[in-house]
Backbone as JSON, one array per atom type, in Angstrom:
{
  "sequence": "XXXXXXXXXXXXXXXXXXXXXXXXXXXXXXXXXXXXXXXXXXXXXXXXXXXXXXXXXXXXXXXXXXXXXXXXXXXXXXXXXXXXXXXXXXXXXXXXXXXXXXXXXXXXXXXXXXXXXXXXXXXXXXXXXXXXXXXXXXXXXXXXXXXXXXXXXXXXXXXXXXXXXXXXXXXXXXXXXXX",
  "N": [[-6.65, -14.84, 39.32], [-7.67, -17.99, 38.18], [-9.0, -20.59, 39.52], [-9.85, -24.59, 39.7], [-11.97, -26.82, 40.5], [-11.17, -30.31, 40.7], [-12.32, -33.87, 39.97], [-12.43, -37.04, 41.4], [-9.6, -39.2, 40.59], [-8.97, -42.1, 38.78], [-8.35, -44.39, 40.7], [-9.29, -42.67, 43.29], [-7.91, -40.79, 43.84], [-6.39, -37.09, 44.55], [-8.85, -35.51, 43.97], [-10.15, -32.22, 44.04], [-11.59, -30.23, 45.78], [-14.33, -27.68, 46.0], [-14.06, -26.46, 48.51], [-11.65, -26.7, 49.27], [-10.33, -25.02, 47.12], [-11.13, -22.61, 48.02], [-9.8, -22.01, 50.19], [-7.2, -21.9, 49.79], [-7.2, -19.93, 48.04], [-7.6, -18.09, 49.92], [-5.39, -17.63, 50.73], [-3.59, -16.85, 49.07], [-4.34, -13.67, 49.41], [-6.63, -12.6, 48.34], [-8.2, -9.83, 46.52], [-10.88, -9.73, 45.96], [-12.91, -12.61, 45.48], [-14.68, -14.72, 44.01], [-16.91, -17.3, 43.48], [-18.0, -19.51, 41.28], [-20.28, -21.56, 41.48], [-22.23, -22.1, 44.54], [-22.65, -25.07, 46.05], [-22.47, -26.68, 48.11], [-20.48, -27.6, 50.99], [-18.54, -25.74, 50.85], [-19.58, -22.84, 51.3], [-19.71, -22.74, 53.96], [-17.16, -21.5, 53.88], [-16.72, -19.61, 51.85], [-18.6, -17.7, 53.4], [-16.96, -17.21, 55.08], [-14.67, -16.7, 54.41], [-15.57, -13.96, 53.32], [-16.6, -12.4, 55.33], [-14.04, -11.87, 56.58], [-12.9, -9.09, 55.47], [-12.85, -9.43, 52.59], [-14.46, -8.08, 51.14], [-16.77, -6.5, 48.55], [-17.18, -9.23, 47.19], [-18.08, -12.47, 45.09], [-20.78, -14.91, 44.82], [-22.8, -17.6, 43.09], [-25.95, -19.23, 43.72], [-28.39, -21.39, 43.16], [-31.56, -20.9, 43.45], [-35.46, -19.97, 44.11], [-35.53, -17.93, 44.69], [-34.76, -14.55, 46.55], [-35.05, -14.81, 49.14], [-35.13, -17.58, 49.52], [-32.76, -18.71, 48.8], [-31.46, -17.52, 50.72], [-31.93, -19.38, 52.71], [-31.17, -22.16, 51.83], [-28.39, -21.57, 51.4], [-28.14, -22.1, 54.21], [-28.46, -24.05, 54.69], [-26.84, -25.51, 53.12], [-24.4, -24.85, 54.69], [-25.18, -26.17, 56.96], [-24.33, -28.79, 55.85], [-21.94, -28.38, 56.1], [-20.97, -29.46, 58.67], [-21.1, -28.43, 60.77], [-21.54, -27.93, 64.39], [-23.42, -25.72, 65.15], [-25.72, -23.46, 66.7], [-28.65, -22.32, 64.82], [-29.06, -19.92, 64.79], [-26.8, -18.53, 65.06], [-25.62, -19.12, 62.8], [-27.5, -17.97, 60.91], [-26.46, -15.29, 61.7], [-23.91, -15.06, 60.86], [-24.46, -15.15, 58.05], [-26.58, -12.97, 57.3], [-24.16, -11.29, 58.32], [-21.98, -11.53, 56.29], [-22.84, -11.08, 53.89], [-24.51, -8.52, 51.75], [-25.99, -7.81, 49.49], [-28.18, -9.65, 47.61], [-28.98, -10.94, 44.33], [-31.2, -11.49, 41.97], [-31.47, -13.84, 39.9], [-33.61, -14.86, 36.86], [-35.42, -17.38, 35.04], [-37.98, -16.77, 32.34], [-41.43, -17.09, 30.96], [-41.05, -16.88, 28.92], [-38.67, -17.6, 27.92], [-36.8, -16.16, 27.9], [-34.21, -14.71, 30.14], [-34.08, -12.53, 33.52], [-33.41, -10.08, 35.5], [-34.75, -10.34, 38.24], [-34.42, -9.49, 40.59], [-33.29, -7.23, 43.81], [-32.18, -7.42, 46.81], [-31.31, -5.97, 49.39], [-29.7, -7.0, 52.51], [-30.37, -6.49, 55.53], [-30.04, -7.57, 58.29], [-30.04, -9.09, 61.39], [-33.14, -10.0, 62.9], [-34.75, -10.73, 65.97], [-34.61, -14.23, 65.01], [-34.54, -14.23, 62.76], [-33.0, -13.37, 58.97], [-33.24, -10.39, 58.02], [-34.62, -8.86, 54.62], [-34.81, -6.04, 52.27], [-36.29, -5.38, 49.74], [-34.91, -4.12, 46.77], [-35.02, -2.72, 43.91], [-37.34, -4.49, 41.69], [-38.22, -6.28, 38.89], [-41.28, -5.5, 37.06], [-43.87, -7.33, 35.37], [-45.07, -6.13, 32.62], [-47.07, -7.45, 30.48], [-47.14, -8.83, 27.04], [-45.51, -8.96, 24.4], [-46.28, -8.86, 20.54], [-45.34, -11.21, 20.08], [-45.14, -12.65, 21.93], [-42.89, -12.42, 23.98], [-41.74, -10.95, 26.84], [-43.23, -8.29, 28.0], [-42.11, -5.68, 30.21], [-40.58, -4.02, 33.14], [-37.62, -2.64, 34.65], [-37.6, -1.76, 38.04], [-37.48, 0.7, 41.04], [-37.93, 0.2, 44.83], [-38.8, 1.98, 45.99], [-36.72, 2.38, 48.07], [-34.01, 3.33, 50.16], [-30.77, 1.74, 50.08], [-28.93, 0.35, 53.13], [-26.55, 0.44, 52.76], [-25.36, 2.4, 51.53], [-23.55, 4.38, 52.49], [-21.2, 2.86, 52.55], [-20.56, 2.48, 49.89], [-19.71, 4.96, 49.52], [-17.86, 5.37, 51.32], [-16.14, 3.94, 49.88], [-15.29, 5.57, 47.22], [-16.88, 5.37, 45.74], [-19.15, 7.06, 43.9], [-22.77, 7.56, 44.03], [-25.69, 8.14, 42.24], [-28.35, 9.08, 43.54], [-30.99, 9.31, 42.46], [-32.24, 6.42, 41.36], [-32.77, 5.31, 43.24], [-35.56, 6.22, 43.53], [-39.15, 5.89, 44.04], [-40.99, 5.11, 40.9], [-43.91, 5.43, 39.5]],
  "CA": [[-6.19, -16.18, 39.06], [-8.51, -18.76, 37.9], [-8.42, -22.29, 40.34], [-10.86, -25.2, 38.96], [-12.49, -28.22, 41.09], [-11.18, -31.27, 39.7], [-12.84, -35.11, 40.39], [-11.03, -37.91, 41.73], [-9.28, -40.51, 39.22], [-10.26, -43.63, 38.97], [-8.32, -44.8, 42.02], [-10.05, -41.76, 43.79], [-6.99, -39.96, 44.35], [-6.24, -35.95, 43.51], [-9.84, -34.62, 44.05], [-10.19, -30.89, 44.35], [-13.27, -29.55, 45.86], [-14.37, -26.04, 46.17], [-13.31, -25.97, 49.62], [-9.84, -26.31, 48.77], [-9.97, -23.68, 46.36], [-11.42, -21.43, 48.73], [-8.91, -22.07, 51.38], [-5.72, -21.97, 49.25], [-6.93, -18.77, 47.28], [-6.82, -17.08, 50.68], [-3.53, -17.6, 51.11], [-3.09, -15.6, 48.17], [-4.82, -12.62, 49.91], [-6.83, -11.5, 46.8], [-8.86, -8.4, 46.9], [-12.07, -10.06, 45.42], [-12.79, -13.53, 45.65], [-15.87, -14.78, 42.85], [-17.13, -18.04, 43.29], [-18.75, -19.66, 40.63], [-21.56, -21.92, 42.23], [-21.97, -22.75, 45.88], [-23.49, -26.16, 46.29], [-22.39, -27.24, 49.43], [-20.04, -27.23, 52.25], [-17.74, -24.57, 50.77], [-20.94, -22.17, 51.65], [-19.02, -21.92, 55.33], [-15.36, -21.26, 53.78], [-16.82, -18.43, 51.43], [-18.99, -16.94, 54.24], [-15.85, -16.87, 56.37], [-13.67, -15.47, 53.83], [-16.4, -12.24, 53.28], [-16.58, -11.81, 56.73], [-12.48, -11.16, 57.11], [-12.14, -8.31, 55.02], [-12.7, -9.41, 51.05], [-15.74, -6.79, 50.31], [-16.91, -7.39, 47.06], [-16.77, -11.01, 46.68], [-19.38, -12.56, 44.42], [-20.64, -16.32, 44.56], [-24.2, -18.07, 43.33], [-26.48, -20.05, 44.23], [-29.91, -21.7, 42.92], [-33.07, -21.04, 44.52], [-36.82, -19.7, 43.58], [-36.23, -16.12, 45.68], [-33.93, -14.05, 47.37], [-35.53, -15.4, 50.34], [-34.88, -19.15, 49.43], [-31.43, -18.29, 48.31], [-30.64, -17.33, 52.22], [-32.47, -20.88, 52.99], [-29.98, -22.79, 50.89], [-27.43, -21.07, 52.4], [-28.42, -21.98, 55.45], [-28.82, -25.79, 54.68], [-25.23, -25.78, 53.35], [-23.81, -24.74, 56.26], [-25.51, -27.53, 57.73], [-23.33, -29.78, 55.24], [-20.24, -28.08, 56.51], [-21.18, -30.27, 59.31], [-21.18, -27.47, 62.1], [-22.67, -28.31, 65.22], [-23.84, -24.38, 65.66], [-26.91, -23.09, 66.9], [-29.51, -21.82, 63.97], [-29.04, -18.62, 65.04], [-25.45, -18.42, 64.45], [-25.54, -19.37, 61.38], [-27.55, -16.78, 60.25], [-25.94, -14.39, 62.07], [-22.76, -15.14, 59.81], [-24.65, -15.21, 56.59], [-26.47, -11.75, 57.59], [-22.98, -9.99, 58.19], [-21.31, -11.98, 54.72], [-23.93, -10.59, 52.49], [-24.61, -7.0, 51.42], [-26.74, -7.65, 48.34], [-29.05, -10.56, 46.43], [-29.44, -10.02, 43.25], [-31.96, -12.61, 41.9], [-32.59, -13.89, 38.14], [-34.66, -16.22, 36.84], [-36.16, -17.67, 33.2], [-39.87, -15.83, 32.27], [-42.45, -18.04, 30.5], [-40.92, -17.15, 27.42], [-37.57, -18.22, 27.84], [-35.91, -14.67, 28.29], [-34.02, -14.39, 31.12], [-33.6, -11.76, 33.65], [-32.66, -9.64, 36.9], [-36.17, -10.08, 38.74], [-35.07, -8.42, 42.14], [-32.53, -6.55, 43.92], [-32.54, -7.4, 47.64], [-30.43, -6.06, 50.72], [-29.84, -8.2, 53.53], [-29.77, -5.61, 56.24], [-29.42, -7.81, 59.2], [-31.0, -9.8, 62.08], [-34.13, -9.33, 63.8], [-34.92, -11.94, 66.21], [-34.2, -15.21, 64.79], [-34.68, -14.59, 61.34], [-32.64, -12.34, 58.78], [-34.39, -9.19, 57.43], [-34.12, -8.23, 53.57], [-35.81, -5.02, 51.8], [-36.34, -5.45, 48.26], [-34.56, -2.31, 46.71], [-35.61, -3.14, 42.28], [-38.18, -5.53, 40.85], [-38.99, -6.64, 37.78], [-42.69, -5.31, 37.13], [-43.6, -7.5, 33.88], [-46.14, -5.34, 32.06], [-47.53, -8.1, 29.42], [-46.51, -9.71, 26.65], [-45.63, -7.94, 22.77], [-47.25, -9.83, 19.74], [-44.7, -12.6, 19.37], [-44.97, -13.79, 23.04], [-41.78, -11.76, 24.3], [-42.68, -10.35, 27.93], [-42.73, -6.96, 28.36], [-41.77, -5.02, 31.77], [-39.64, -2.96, 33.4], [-37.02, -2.88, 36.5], [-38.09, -0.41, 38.98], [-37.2, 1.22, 42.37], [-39.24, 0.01, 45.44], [-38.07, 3.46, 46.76], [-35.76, 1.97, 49.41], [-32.46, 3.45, 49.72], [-30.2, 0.85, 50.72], [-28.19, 0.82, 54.29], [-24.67, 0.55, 52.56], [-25.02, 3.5, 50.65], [-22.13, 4.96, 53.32], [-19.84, 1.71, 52.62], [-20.19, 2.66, 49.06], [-19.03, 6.77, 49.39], [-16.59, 5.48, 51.89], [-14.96, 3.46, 49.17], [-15.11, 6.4, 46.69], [-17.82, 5.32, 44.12], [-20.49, 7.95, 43.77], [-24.27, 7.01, 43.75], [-26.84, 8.73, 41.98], [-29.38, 8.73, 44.4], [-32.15, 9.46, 42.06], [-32.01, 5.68, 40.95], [-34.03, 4.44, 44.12], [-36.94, 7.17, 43.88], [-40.15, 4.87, 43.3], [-41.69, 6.01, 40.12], [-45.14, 4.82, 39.15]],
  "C": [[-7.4, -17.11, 39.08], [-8.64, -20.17, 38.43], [-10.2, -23.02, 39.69], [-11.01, -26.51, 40.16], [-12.06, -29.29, 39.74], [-11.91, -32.92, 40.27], [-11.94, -36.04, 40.89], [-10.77, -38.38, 40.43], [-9.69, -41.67, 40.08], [-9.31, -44.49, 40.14], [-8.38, -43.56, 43.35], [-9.27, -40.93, 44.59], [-7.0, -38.15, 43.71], [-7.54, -35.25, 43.34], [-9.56, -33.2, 45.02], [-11.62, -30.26, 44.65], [-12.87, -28.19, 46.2], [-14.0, -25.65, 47.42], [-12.37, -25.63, 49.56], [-9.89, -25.4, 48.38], [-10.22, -22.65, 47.0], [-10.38, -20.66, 49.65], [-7.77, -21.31, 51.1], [-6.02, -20.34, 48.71], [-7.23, -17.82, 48.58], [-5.56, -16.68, 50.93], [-2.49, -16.57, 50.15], [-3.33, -14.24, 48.18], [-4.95, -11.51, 48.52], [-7.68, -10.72, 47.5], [-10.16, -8.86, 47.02], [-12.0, -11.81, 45.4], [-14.13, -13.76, 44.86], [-15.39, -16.75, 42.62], [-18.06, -18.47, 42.29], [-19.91, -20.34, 40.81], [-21.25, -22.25, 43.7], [-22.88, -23.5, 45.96], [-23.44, -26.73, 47.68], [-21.65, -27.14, 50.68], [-19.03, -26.09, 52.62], [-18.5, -23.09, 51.24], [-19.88, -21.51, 52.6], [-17.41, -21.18, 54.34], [-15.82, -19.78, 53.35], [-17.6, -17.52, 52.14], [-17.96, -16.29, 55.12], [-15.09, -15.43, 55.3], [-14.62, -13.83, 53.44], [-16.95, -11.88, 54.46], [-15.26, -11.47, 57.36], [-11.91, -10.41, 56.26], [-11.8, -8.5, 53.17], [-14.03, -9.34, 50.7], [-15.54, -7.26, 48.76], [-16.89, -8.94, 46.25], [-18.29, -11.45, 46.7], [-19.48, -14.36, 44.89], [-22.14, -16.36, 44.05], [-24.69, -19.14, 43.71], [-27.84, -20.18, 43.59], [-30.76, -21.82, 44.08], [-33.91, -19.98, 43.47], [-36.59, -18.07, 43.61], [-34.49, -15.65, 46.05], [-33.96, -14.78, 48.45], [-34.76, -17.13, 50.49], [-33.52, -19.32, 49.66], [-30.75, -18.47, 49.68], [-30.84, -19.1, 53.1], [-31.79, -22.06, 52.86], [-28.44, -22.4, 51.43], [-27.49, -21.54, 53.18], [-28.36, -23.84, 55.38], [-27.2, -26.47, 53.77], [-23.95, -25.69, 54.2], [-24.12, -25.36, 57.01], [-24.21, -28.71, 57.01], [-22.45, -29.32, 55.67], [-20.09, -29.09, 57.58], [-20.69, -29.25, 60.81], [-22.46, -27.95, 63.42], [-22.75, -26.16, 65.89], [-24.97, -24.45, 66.14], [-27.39, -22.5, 65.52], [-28.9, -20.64, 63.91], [-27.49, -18.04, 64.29], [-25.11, -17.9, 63.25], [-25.94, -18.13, 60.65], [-27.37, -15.4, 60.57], [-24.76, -13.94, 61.12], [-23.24, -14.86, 58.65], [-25.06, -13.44, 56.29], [-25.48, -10.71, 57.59], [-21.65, -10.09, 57.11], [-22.08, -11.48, 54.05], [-24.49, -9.42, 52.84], [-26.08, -7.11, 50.59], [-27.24, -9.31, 47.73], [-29.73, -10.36, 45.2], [-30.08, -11.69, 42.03], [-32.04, -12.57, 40.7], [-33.19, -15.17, 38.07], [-35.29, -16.33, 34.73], [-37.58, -17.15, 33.51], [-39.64, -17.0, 31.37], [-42.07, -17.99, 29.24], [-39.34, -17.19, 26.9], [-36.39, -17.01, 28.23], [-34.96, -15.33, 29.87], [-33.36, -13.13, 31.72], [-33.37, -11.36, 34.66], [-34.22, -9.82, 37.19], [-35.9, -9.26, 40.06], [-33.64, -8.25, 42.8], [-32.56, -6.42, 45.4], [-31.61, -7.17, 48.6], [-30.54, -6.61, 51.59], [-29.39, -6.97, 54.48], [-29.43, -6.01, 57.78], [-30.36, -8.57, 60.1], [-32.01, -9.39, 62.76], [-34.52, -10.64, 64.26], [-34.21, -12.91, 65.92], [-33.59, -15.3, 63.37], [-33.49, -12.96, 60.51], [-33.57, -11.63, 58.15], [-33.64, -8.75, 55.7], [-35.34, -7.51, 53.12], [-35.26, -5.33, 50.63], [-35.95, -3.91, 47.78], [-35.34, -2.4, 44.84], [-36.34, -4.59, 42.36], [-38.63, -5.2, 39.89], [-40.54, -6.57, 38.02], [-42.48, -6.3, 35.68], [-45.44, -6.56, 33.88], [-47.44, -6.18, 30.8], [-46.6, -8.93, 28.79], [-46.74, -9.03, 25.15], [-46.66, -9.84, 21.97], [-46.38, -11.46, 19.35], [-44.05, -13.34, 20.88], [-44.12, -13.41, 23.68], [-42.78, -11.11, 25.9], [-42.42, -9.01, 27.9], [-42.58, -6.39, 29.77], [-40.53, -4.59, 31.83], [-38.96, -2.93, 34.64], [-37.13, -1.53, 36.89], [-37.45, -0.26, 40.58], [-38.06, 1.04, 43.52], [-39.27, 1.36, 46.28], [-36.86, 3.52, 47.87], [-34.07, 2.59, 48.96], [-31.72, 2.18, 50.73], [-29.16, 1.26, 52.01], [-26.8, 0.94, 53.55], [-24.39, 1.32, 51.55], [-23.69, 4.05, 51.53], [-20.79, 4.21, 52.95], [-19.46, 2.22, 51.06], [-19.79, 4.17, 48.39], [-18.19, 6.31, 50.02], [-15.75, 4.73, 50.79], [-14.86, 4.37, 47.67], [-15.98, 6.2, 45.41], [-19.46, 6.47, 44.77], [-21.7, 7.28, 42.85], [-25.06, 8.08, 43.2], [-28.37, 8.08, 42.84], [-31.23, 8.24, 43.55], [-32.39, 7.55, 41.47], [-33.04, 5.1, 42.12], [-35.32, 5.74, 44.37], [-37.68, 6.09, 42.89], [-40.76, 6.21, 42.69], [-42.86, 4.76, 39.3], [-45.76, 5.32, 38.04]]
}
Protein backbone atom coordinates (compact mmCIF):
# COMPACT_ATOMS: atom_id res chain seq x y z
CA UNK A 1 0.00 0.00 0.00
CA UNK A 2 1.29 3.25 -1.06
CA UNK A 3 0.63 6.33 1.84
CA UNK A 4 1.91 9.95 0.60
CA UNK A 5 2.97 13.09 2.92
CA UNK A 6 0.65 15.74 2.15
CA UNK A 7 1.28 19.81 3.17
CA UNK A 8 -1.00 21.81 5.11
CA UNK A 9 -3.79 24.02 3.23
CA UNK A 10 -3.76 27.29 3.31
CA UNK A 11 -5.43 27.53 6.71
CA UNK A 12 -2.66 24.97 7.80
CA UNK A 13 -4.97 22.30 8.48
CA UNK A 14 -4.71 18.36 7.18
CA UNK A 15 -0.84 18.09 7.07
CA UNK A 16 0.57 14.62 6.79
CA UNK A 17 4.10 14.11 7.69
CA UNK A 18 6.17 11.07 7.36
CA UNK A 19 5.74 10.35 10.87
CA UNK A 20 2.22 9.73 10.52
CA UNK A 21 2.69 7.51 7.76
CA UNK A 22 5.06 5.56 9.58
CA UNK A 23 2.93 5.16 12.59
CA UNK A 24 -0.41 4.34 10.88
CA UNK A 25 1.31 1.85 8.35
CA UNK A 26 2.23 -0.12 11.45
CA UNK A 27 -0.97 -0.65 12.36
CA UNK A 28 -1.31 -2.38 9.24
CA UNK A 29 1.44 -4.88 10.31
CA UNK A 30 3.15 -5.03 6.85
CA UNK A 31 5.95 -7.40 6.25
CA UNK A 32 8.29 -4.72 4.63
CA UNK A 33 8.05 -1.24 5.26
CA UNK A 34 10.16 1.14 2.30
CA UNK A 35 10.53 4.57 3.04
CA UNK A 36 11.19 6.85 0.46
CA UNK A 37 13.48 9.66 2.00
CA UNK A 38 14.23 10.21 5.65
CA UNK A 39 14.79 13.85 6.34
CA UNK A 40 13.95 14.24 9.72
CA UNK A 41 12.19 13.26 12.78
CA UNK A 42 10.51 10.20 11.24
CA UNK A 43 14.34 8.77 11.36
CA UNK A 44 13.19 7.60 15.17
CA UNK A 45 9.66 6.06 14.02
CA UNK A 46 11.44 4.03 11.13
CA UNK A 47 14.36 2.96 13.40
CA UNK A 48 11.75 1.77 15.87
CA UNK A 49 9.67 0.04 13.46
CA UNK A 50 13.06 -2.17 12.11
CA UNK A 51 13.91 -2.86 15.41
CA UNK A 52 10.26 -4.73 16.21
CA UNK A 53 10.39 -7.32 13.79
CA UNK A 54 9.97 -5.72 9.98
CA UNK A 55 13.46 -7.24 8.50
CA UNK A 56 13.88 -6.00 5.25
CA UNK A 57 12.69 -2.56 5.42
CA UNK A 58 14.36 -0.09 3.09
CA UNK A 59 14.53 3.84 3.60
CA UNK A 60 17.23 6.67 2.20
CA UNK A 61 18.98 9.13 3.08
CA UNK A 62 21.56 11.85 1.60
CA UNK A 63 24.99 11.99 2.68
CA UNK A 64 28.77 11.92 1.09
CA UNK A 65 29.54 8.13 2.71
CA UNK A 66 28.21 5.31 4.37
CA UNK A 67 29.82 6.77 7.28
CA UNK A 68 28.02 10.24 7.00
CA UNK A 69 24.82 8.52 6.21
CA UNK A 70 24.96 6.98 10.01
CA UNK A 71 25.84 10.81 11.04
CA UNK A 72 22.62 12.10 9.57
CA UNK A 73 20.92 9.57 11.13
CA UNK A 74 22.09 10.42 14.13
CA UNK A 75 21.30 14.23 13.86
CA UNK A 76 17.69 13.30 13.00
CA UNK A 77 17.09 11.60 15.89
CA UNK A 78 18.17 14.60 17.52
CA UNK A 79 15.08 16.35 15.67
CA UNK A 80 12.83 13.69 17.06
CA UNK A 81 13.57 15.77 20.01
CA UNK A 82 14.79 12.83 22.34
CA UNK A 83 16.47 13.75 25.34
CA UNK A 84 18.74 10.32 25.07
CA UNK A 85 22.20 9.88 25.71
CA UNK A 86 24.55 9.73 22.33
CA UNK A 87 25.16 6.45 22.99
CA UNK A 88 21.72 5.26 22.83
CA UNK A 89 21.05 6.50 19.94
CA UNK A 90 23.49 4.74 18.20
CA UNK A 91 22.92 1.81 19.85
CA UNK A 92 19.34 1.81 18.14
CA UNK A 93 20.58 2.76 14.75
CA UNK A 94 23.42 -0.10 15.01
CA UNK A 95 20.71 -2.85 15.78
CA UNK A 96 18.01 -1.11 12.87
CA UNK A 97 20.52 -1.43 10.15
CA UNK A 98 21.98 -4.54 8.51
CA UNK A 99 23.32 -2.98 5.31
CA UNK A 100 24.40 0.65 3.56
CA UNK A 101 24.41 0.58 0.31
CA UNK A 102 25.86 3.91 -0.96
CA UNK A 103 25.49 5.70 -4.55
CA UNK A 104 26.60 8.65 -5.75
CA UNK A 105 27.03 10.84 -9.30
CA UNK A 106 30.91 10.28 -10.95
CA UNK A 107 32.46 13.31 -12.69
CA UNK A 108 30.75 12.32 -15.65
CA UNK A 109 27.35 12.31 -14.67
CA UNK A 110 26.83 8.40 -14.53
CA UNK A 111 25.58 7.30 -11.55
CA UNK A 112 26.32 4.42 -9.39
CA UNK A 113 26.54 1.80 -6.38
CA UNK A 114 30.04 3.07 -4.96
CA UNK A 115 30.00 0.83 -1.71
CA UNK A 116 28.40 -1.88 0.08
CA UNK A 117 28.77 -1.44 3.86
CA UNK A 118 27.64 -3.65 6.95
CA UNK A 119 26.95 -2.06 10.09
CA UNK A 120 28.03 -4.82 12.39
CA UNK A 121 27.57 -3.13 15.66
CA UNK A 122 28.98 -1.06 18.57
CA UNK A 123 32.35 -0.76 19.80
CA UNK A 124 32.77 1.71 22.44
CA UNK A 125 30.96 4.75 21.60
CA UNK A 126 31.03 4.65 18.06
CA UNK A 127 29.30 2.17 15.48
CA UNK A 128 31.61 -0.18 13.50
CA UNK A 129 31.00 -0.79 9.60
CA UNK A 130 33.20 -3.15 7.19
CA UNK A 131 33.01 -2.24 3.71
CA UNK A 132 31.95 -5.59 1.97
CA UNK A 133 32.00 -4.04 -2.40
CA UNK A 134 33.54 -0.87 -3.78
CA UNK A 135 33.50 0.73 -6.74
CA UNK A 136 37.27 0.63 -8.03
CA UNK A 137 37.01 3.29 -11.03
CA UNK A 138 39.72 2.18 -13.44
CA UNK A 139 39.84 5.48 -15.81
CA UNK A 140 37.98 6.98 -18.17
CA UNK A 141 37.01 5.43 -22.13
CA UNK A 142 37.54 8.01 -25.03
CA UNK A 143 34.29 9.92 -24.68
CA UNK A 144 34.81 10.77 -20.95
CA UNK A 145 32.56 7.77 -19.59
CA UNK A 146 34.39 6.33 -16.34
CA UNK A 147 35.43 3.08 -16.41
CA UNK A 148 35.62 0.61 -13.22
CA UNK A 149 34.43 -2.14 -11.64
CA UNK A 150 32.47 -3.29 -8.29
CA UNK A 151 34.57 -5.57 -6.34
CA UNK A 152 34.72 -7.73 -3.13
CA UNK A 153 36.82 -6.29 -0.20
CA UNK A 154 36.88 -10.04 0.75
CA UNK A 155 34.71 -9.58 3.86
CA UNK A 156 32.03 -11.98 4.36
CA UNK A 157 29.34 -10.28 6.00
CA UNK A 158 28.00 -11.21 9.76
CA UNK A 159 24.31 -11.81 8.54
CA UNK A 160 25.16 -14.32 6.21
CA UNK A 161 23.25 -16.83 8.98
CA UNK A 162 20.07 -14.34 9.04
CA UNK A 163 20.09 -14.79 5.37
CA UNK A 164 20.19 -19.06 5.25
CA UNK A 165 17.92 -18.81 8.19
CA UNK A 166 15.37 -17.10 6.02
CA UNK A 167 15.93 -19.59 3.14
CA UNK A 168 17.78 -17.51 0.44
CA UNK A 169 20.99 -19.19 -0.62
CA UNK A 170 24.30 -17.18 -0.98
CA UNK A 171 26.93 -17.88 -3.28
CA UNK A 172 29.73 -17.38 -1.22
CA UNK A 173 32.18 -17.02 -3.97
CA UNK A 174 30.81 -13.35 -4.51
CA UNK A 175 32.90 -11.89 -1.47
CA UNK A 176 36.37 -13.61 -2.46
CA UNK A 177 38.68 -10.42 -3.11
CA UNK A 178 39.94 -10.73 -6.58
CA UNK A 179 42.73 -8.48 -7.80
Amino acid sequence: MRLETRPPNIEGKGEITARDLVRNCLRMRPDRIVIGEVRGAEALDMLQAMNTGHDGSISTVHANSARDSLTRVEMMLQMAGLNLPMRALRQQIASALDVIVHTGRLSDGSRKVLGVSEVVGMEGDAIQLQELFLYERRGTDEEGKIIGEFVSSGIRPTFLNKLKASSHEVDLSVFEYLK
